[in-house]
Coordinates of C-alpha atoms and ligand atoms in Angstrom, one line a residue:
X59 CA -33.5 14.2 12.7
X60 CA -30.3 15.9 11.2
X61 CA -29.4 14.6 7.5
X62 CA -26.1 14.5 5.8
X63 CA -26.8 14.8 2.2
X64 CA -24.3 12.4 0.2
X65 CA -23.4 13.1 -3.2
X66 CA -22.0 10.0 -5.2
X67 CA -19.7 10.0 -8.0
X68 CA -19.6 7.1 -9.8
X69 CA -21.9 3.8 -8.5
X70 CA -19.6 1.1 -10.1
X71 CA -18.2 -1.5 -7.3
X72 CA -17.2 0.6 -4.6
X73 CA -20.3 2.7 -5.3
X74 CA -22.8 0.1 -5.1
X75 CA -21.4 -1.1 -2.2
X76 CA -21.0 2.2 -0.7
X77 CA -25.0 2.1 -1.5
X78 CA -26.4 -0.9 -0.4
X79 CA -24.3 -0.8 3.2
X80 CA -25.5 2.7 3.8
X81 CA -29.2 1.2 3.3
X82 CA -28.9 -1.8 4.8
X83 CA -27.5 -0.7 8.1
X84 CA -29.2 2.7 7.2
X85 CA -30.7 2.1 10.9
X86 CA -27.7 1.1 12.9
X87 CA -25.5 4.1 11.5
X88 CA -28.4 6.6 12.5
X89 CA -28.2 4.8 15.7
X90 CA -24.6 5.3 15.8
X91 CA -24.3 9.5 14.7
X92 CA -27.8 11.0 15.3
X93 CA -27.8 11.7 11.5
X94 CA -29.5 10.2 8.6
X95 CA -27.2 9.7 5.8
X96 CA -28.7 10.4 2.6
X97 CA -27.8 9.7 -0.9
X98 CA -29.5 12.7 -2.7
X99 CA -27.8 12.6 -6.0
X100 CA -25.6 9.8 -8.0
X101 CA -23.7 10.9 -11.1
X102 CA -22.4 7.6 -13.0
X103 CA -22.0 7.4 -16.9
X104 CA -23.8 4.3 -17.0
X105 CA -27.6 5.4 -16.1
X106 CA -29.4 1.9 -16.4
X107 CA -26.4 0.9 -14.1
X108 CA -27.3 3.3 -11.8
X109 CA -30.8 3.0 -11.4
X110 CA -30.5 -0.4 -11.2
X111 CA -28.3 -0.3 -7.8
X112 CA -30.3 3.2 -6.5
X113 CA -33.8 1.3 -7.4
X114 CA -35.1 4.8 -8.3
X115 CA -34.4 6.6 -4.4
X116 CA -31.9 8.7 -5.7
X117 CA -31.7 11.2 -8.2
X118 CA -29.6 10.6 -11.2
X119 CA -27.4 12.5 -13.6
X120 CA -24.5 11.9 -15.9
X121 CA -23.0 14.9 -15.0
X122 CA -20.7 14.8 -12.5
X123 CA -20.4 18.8 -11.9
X124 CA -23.6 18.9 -11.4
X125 CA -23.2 17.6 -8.5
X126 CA -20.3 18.9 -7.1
X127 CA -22.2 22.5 -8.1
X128 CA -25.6 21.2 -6.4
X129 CA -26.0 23.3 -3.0
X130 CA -28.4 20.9 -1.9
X131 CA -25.1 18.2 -1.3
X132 CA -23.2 18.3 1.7
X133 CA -20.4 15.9 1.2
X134 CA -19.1 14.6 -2.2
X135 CA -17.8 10.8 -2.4
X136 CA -15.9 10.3 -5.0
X137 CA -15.4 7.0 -6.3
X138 CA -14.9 7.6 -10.1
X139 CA -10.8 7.1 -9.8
X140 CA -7.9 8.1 -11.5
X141 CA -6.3 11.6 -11.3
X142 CA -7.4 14.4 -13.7
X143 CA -11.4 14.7 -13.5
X144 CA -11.6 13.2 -10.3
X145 CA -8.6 16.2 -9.2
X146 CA -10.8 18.8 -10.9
X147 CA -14.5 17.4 -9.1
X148 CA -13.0 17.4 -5.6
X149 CA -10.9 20.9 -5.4
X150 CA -14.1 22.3 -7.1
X151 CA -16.3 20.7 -4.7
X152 CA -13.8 22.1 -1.9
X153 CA -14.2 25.1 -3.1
X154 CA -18.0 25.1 -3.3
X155 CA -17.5 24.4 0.2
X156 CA -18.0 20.6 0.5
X157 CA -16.6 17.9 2.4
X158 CA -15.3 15.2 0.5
X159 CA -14.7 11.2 0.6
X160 CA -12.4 9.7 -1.5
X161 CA -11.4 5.9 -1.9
X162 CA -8.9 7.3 -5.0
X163 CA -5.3 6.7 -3.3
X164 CA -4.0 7.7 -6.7
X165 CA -5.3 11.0 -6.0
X166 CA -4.0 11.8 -2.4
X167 CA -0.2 10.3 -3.0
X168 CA -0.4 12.7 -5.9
X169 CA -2.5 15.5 -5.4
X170 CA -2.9 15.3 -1.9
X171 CA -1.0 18.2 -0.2
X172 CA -2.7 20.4 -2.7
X173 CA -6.2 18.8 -1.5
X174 CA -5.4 19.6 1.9
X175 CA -4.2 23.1 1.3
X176 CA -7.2 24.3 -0.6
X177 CA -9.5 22.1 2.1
X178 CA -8.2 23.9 5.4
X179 CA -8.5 26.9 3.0
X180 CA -12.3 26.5 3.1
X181 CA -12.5 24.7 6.6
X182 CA -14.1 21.2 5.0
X183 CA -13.4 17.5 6.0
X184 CA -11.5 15.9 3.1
X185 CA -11.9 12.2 4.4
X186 CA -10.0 9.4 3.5
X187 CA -10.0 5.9 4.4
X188 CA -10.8 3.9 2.3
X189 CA -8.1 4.5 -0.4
X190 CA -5.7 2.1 1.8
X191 CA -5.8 -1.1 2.4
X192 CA -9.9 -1.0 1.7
X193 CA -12.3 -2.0 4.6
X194 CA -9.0 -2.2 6.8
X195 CA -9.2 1.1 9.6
X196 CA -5.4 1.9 9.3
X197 CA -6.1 5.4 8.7
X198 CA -8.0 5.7 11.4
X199 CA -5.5 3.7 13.9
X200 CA -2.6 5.9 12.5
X201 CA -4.3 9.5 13.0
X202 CA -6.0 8.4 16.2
X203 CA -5.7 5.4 17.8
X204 CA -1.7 5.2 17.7
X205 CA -1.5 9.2 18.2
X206 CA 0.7 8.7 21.8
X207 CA 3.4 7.2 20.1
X208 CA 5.9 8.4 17.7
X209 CA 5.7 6.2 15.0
X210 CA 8.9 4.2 14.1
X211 CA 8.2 2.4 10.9
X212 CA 4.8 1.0 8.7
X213 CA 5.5 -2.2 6.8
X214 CA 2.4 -3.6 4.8
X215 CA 1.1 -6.0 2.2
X216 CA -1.1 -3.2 0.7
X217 CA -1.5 -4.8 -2.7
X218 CA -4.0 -7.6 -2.9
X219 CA -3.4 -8.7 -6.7
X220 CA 0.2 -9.1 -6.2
X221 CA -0.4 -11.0 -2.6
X222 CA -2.8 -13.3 -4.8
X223 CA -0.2 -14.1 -7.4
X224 CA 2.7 -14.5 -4.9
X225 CA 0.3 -16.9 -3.0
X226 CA -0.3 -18.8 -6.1
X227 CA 3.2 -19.0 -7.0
X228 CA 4.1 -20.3 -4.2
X229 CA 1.4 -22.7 -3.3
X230 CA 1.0 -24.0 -6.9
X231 CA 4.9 -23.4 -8.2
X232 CA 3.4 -21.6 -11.1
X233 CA 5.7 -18.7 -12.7
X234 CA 4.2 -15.4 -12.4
X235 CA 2.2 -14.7 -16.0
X236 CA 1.1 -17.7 -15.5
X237 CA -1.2 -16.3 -12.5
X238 CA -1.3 -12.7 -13.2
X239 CA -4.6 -13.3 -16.1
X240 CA -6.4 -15.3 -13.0
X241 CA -5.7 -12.2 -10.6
X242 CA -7.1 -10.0 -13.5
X243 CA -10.6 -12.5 -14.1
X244 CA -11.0 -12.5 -10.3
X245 CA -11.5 -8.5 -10.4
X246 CA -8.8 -7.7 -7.6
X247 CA -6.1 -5.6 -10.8
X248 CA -6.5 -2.2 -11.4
X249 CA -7.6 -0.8 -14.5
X250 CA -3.7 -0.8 -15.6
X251 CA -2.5 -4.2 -13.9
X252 CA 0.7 -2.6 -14.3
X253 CA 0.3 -0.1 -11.5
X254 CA -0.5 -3.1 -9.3
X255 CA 2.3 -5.9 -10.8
X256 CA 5.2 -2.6 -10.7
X257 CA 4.1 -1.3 -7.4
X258 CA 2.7 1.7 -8.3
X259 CA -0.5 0.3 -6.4
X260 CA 1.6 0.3 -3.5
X261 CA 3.6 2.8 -3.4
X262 CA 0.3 5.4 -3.7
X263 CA -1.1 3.8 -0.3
X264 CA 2.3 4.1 1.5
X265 CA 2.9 7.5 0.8
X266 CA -0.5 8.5 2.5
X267 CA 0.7 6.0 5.4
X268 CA 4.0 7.4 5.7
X269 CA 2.6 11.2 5.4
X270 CA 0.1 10.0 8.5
X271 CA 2.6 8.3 10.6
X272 CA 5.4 10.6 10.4
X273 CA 3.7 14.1 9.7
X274 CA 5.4 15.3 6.6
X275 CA 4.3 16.3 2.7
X276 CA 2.6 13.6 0.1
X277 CA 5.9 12.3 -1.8
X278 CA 4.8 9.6 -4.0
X279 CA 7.6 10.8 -6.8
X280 CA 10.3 9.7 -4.0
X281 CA 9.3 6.8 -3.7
X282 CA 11.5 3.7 -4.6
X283 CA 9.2 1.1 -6.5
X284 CA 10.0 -2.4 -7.6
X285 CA 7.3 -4.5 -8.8
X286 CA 7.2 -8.4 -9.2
X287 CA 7.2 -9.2 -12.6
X288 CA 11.0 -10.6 -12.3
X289 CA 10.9 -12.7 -9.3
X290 CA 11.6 -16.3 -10.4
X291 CA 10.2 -19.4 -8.8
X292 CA 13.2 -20.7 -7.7
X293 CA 13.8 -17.6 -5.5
X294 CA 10.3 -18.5 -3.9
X295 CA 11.4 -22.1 -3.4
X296 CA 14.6 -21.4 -2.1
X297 CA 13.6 -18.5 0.6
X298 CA 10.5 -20.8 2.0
X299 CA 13.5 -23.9 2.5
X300 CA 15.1 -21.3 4.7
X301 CA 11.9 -20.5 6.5
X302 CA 10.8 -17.2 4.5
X303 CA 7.8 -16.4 2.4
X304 CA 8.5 -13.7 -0.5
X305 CA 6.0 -10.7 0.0
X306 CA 5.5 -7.5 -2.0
X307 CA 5.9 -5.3 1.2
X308 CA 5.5 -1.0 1.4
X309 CA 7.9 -0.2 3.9
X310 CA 8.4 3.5 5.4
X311 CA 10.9 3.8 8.5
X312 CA 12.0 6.9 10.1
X313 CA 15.5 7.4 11.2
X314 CA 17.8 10.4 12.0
X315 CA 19.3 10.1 8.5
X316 CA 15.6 10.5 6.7
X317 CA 12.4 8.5 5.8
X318 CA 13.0 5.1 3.7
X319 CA 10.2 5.0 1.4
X320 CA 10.3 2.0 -0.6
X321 CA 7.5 -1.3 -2.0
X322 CA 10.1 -4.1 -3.0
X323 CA 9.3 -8.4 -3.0
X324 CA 11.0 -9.0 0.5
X325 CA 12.0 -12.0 2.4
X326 CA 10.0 -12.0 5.7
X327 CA 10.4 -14.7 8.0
X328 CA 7.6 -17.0 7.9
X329 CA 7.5 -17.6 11.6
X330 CA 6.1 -13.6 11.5
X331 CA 2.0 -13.4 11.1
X332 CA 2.6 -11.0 8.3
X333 CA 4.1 -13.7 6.3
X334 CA 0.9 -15.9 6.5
X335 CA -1.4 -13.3 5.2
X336 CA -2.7 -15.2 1.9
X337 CA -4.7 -14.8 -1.1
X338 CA -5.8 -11.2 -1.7
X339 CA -5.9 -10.1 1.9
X340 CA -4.0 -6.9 3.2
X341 CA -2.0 -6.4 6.2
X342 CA -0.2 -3.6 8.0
X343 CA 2.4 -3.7 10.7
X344 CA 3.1 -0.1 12.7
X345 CA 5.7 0.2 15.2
X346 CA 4.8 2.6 17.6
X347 CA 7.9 3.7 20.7
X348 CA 5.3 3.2 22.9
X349 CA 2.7 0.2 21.6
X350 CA 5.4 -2.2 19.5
X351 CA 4.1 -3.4 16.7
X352 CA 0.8 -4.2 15.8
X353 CA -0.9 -5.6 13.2
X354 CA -4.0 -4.9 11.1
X355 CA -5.6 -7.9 8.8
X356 CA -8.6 -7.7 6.3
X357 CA -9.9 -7.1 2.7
X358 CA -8.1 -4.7 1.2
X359 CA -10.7 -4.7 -1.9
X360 CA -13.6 -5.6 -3.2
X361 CA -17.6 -3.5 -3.1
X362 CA -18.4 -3.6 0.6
X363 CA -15.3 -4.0 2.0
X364 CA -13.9 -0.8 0.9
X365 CA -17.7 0.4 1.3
X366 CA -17.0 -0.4 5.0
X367 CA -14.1 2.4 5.3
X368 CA -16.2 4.8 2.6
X369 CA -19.2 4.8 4.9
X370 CA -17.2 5.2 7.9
X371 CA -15.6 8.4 6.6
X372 CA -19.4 9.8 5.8
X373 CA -20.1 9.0 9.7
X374 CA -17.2 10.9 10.8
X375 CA -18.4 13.9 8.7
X376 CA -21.7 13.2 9.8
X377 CA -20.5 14.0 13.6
X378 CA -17.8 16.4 12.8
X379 CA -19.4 18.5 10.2
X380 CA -20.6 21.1 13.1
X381 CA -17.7 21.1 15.1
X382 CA -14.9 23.6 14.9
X383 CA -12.1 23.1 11.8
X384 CA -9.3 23.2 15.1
X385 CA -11.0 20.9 17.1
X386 CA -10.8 18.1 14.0
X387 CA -8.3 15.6 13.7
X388 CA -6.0 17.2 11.3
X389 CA -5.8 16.2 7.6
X390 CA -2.2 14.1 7.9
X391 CA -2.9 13.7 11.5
X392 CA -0.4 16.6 12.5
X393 CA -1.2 20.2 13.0
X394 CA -0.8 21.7 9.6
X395 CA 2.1 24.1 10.5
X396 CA 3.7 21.6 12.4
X397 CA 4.2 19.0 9.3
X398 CA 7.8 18.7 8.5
X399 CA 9.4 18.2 4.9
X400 CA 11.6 15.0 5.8
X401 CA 14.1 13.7 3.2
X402 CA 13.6 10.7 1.9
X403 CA 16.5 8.4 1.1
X404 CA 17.7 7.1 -1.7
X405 CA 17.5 3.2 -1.9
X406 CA 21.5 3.5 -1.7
X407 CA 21.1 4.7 1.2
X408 CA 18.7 2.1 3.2
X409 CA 20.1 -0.5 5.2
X410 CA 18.8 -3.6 4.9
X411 CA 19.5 -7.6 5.1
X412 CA 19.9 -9.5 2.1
X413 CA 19.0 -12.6 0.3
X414 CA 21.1 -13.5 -2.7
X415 CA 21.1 -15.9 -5.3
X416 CA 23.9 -16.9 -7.7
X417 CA 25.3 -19.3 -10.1
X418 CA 28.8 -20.3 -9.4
X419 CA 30.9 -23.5 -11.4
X420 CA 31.2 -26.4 -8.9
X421 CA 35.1 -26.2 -8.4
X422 CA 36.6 -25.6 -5.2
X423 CA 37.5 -21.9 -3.8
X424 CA 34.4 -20.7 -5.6
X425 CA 32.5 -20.1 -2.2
X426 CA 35.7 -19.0 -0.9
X427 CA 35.9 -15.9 -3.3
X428 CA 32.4 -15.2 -2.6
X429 CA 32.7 -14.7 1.0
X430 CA 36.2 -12.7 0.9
X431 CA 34.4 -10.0 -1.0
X432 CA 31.4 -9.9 1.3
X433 CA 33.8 -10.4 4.4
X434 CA 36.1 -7.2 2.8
X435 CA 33.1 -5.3 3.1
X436 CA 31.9 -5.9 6.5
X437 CA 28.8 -7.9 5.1
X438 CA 28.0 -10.8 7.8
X439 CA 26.5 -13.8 6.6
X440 CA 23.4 -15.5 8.2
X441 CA 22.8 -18.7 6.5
X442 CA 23.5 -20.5 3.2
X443 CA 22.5 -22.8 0.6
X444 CA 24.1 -24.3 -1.8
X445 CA 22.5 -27.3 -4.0
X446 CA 24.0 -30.1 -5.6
X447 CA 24.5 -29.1 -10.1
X448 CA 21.5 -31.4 -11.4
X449 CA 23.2 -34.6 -13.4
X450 CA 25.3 -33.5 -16.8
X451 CA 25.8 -29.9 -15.1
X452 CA 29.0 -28.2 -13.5
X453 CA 26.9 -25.0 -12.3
X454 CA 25.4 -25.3 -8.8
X455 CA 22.8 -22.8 -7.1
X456 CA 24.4 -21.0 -4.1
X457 CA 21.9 -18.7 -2.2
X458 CA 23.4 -16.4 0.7
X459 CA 21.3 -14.6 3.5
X460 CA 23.2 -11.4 4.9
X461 CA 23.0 -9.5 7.9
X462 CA 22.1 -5.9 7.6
X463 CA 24.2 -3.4 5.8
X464 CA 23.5 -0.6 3.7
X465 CA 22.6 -0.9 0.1
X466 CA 25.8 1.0 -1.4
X467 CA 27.8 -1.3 0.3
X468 CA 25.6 -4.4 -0.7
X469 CA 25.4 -3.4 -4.7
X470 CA 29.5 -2.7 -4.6
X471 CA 29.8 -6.4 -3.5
X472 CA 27.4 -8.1 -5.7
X473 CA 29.7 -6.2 -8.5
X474 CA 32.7 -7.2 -7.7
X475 CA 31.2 -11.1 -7.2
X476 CA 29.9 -10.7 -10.5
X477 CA 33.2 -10.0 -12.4
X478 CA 34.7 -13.5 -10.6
X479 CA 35.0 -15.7 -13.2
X480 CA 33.6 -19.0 -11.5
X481 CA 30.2 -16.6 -11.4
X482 CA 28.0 -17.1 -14.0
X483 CA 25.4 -14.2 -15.0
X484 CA 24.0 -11.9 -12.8
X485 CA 23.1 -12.2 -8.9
X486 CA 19.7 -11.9 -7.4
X487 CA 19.1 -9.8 -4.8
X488 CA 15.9 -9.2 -2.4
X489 CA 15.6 -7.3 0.5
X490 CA 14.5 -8.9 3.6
X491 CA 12.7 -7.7 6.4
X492 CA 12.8 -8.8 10.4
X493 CA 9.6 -6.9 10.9
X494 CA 9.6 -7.9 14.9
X495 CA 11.1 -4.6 16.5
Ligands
LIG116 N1 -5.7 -3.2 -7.1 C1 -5.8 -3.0 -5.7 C2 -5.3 -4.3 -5.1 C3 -7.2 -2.7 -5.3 O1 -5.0 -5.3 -5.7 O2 -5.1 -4.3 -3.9 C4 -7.4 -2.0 -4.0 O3 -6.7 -0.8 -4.0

């Protein structure tokens, strides 16, 4: 029997469940790849931890070079995060000649068109599933699966602590620190909740989506991120009485003009499955010319679901490790010479429908001014609200859905509606998102 010898850095969540799947189903994925997948060596800080989980069948070191320097290793997963040592382990593990399995999203969206370079450099798999969307196969689906079509846009819910508190905050009418501590108790942040609360979370996974789907560079720096720390209740009440839910979404669309890279709260309609994914759960819409759109559900954390997409990875190198670097899928799905440096747009330059709050003194002609200046500038309205001002108050909510137009155009308007003087404060603005075609 041939044997893939694993090398494991770091056996904290994902690590453990990485273990424990690979020896439970040890039998079916032998079954599955002719190989016996092995974990020779685990490197982990914590050692009781470690030989805890490995129950003594692995050996055991604190050092983590030692095993990207151990010839004995024939793939490296590397589950210890973040982007510095983890940059350093897997570009000298490359270099030693190892292929690699990473769960660290951080990593690619940063680092990741160096990875690649120094990997087809020394003809190794660098493999990469499971640092989006967890146990969910969209990886896999975008390099392979959806490789007829020429991908047209990627929107996704790729964040499952924010999906959890925008659940919450709309199920419960809580305000958002209210539900951000549970998020963190439940184990779903990351280390920094921040880079889950601002997007940052987000943004890393749809710059390795967006890099698959439309063959071009990493570029997590262009990215446009807006997190969720500012939405407001109300704006969650209002959009569900027009028939939307509020969703952090990482949307990536491809047009003549350049590549819209961008993770914003959007309005999606809720009539659209997307906008009843729930809880924690992750879910990516890809448009294919050919396919539509389709949609992908699951975990998108958590020990053995992202174990799933880790262990999946180590079968593919498992079958591929013999076969010829040109006969492999490539790294970002495209032919390495053939990956084009697309621009990405500035979010001025997105178009986009838009959902817009405002508080306006309850006197007639107010509405009236409102609607000149968005009519002057071409923007067509959809729907409106407009609530009664609660007893004792001469302010009134009015909330306005747009039509599409770009945002330049939308931010010039809200500007001008802003300096009338029956508006009070500042406008809200979300992006919305029709998701069906
Ligand atoms: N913090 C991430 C999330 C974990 O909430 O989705 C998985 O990347």
């Amino acid at each position: 029997m041939k044997k893939l010898n694993v090398g494991l850095l770091g056996i904290g969540t994902v690590g453990g469940g990485t273990y424990h799947v690979l020896t439970r189903n040890a039998e079916e994925i032998t079954r599955r790849t002719g190989v016996e997948i092995v974990v020779t060596q685990v490197a982990d800080r914590n050692i009781d931890h470690a030989t805890m989980v490995t129950n003594g069948n692995s050996a055991l070191t604190t050092d983590a070079f030692a095993i990207v320097n151990n010839p004995e290793i024939d793939v490296v997963v590397e589950l210890i995060g973040g982007y510095t040592l983890s940059k350093e382990l897997v570009l000298k593990a490359i270099e030693n000649g190892k292929h690699v399995v990473t769960a660290n999203k951080a990593l690619i969206a940063l680092h990741g068109n160096e990875i690649f370079s120094a990997a087809q450099k020394a003809g190794v798999i660098v493999a990469f599933e499971a640092a989006v969307a967890g146990g969910i196969p969209i990886i896999k689906a975008l390099r392979e699966g959806l490789g007829a079509n020429k991908i047209e846009w990627v929107a996704g819910i790729i964040n499952g602590t924010t999906n959890f508190i925008l659940t919450e905050m709309r199920e419960k009418g809580l305000a958002f620190a209210d539900v951000l501590g549970e998020a963190q108790r439940l184990g779903y942040a990351e280390a920094d909740p921040t880079f889950d609360v601002e997007g940052i979370d987000a943004a890393h996974k749809l710059t390795i989506m967006s890099a698959i789907a439309f063959g071009m560079p990493m570029k997590f720096e262009q990215a446009y991120t807006e997190g969720i720390t500012k939405l407001q209740q109300a704006d969650i009440k209002y959009a569900e009485e027009l028939g939307y839910r509020v969703k952090l979404l990482g949307i990536s669309k491809r047009s003549d003009a350049g590549v819209e890279l961008r993770v914003h709260p959007t309005l999606i309609s809720e009539k659209r499955l997307i906008a009843n994914v729930n809880g924690a759960m992750n879910a990516v819409v890809v448009k294919g010319d050919a396919v539509g759109p389709t949609l992908y559900y699951g975990a998108g954390a958590g020990a053995e679901p992202t174990a799933s997409a880790v262990v999946a990875d180590l079968m593919d190198v498992a079958r591929l490790q013999n076969v010829p670097f040109e006969s492999r899928v490539p790294y970002l799905a495209f032919q390495t010479d053939s990956i084009v440096d697309l621009p990405i747009l500035p979010i001025a330059e997105i178009a986009s429908a838009y959902y817009l709050r405002m508080r306006g003194n309850d006197k007639p002609g107010v509405l009236a001014g409102v609607t000149k200046i968005l009519a002057d500038r071409n923007i067509s309205i959809d729907a409106m609200l407009q609530k009664e001002p609660d007893d004792n108050e001469t302010e009134a909510d009015i909330v306005i859905l747009t039509h599409m137009t770009i945002e330049k155009n939308m931010d010039a308007a809200i500007a001008e509606i802003e300096s009338l003087a029956a508006i009070v404060g500042k406008l809200v603005k979300i992006r919305m998102e029709e998701l069906g075609k």
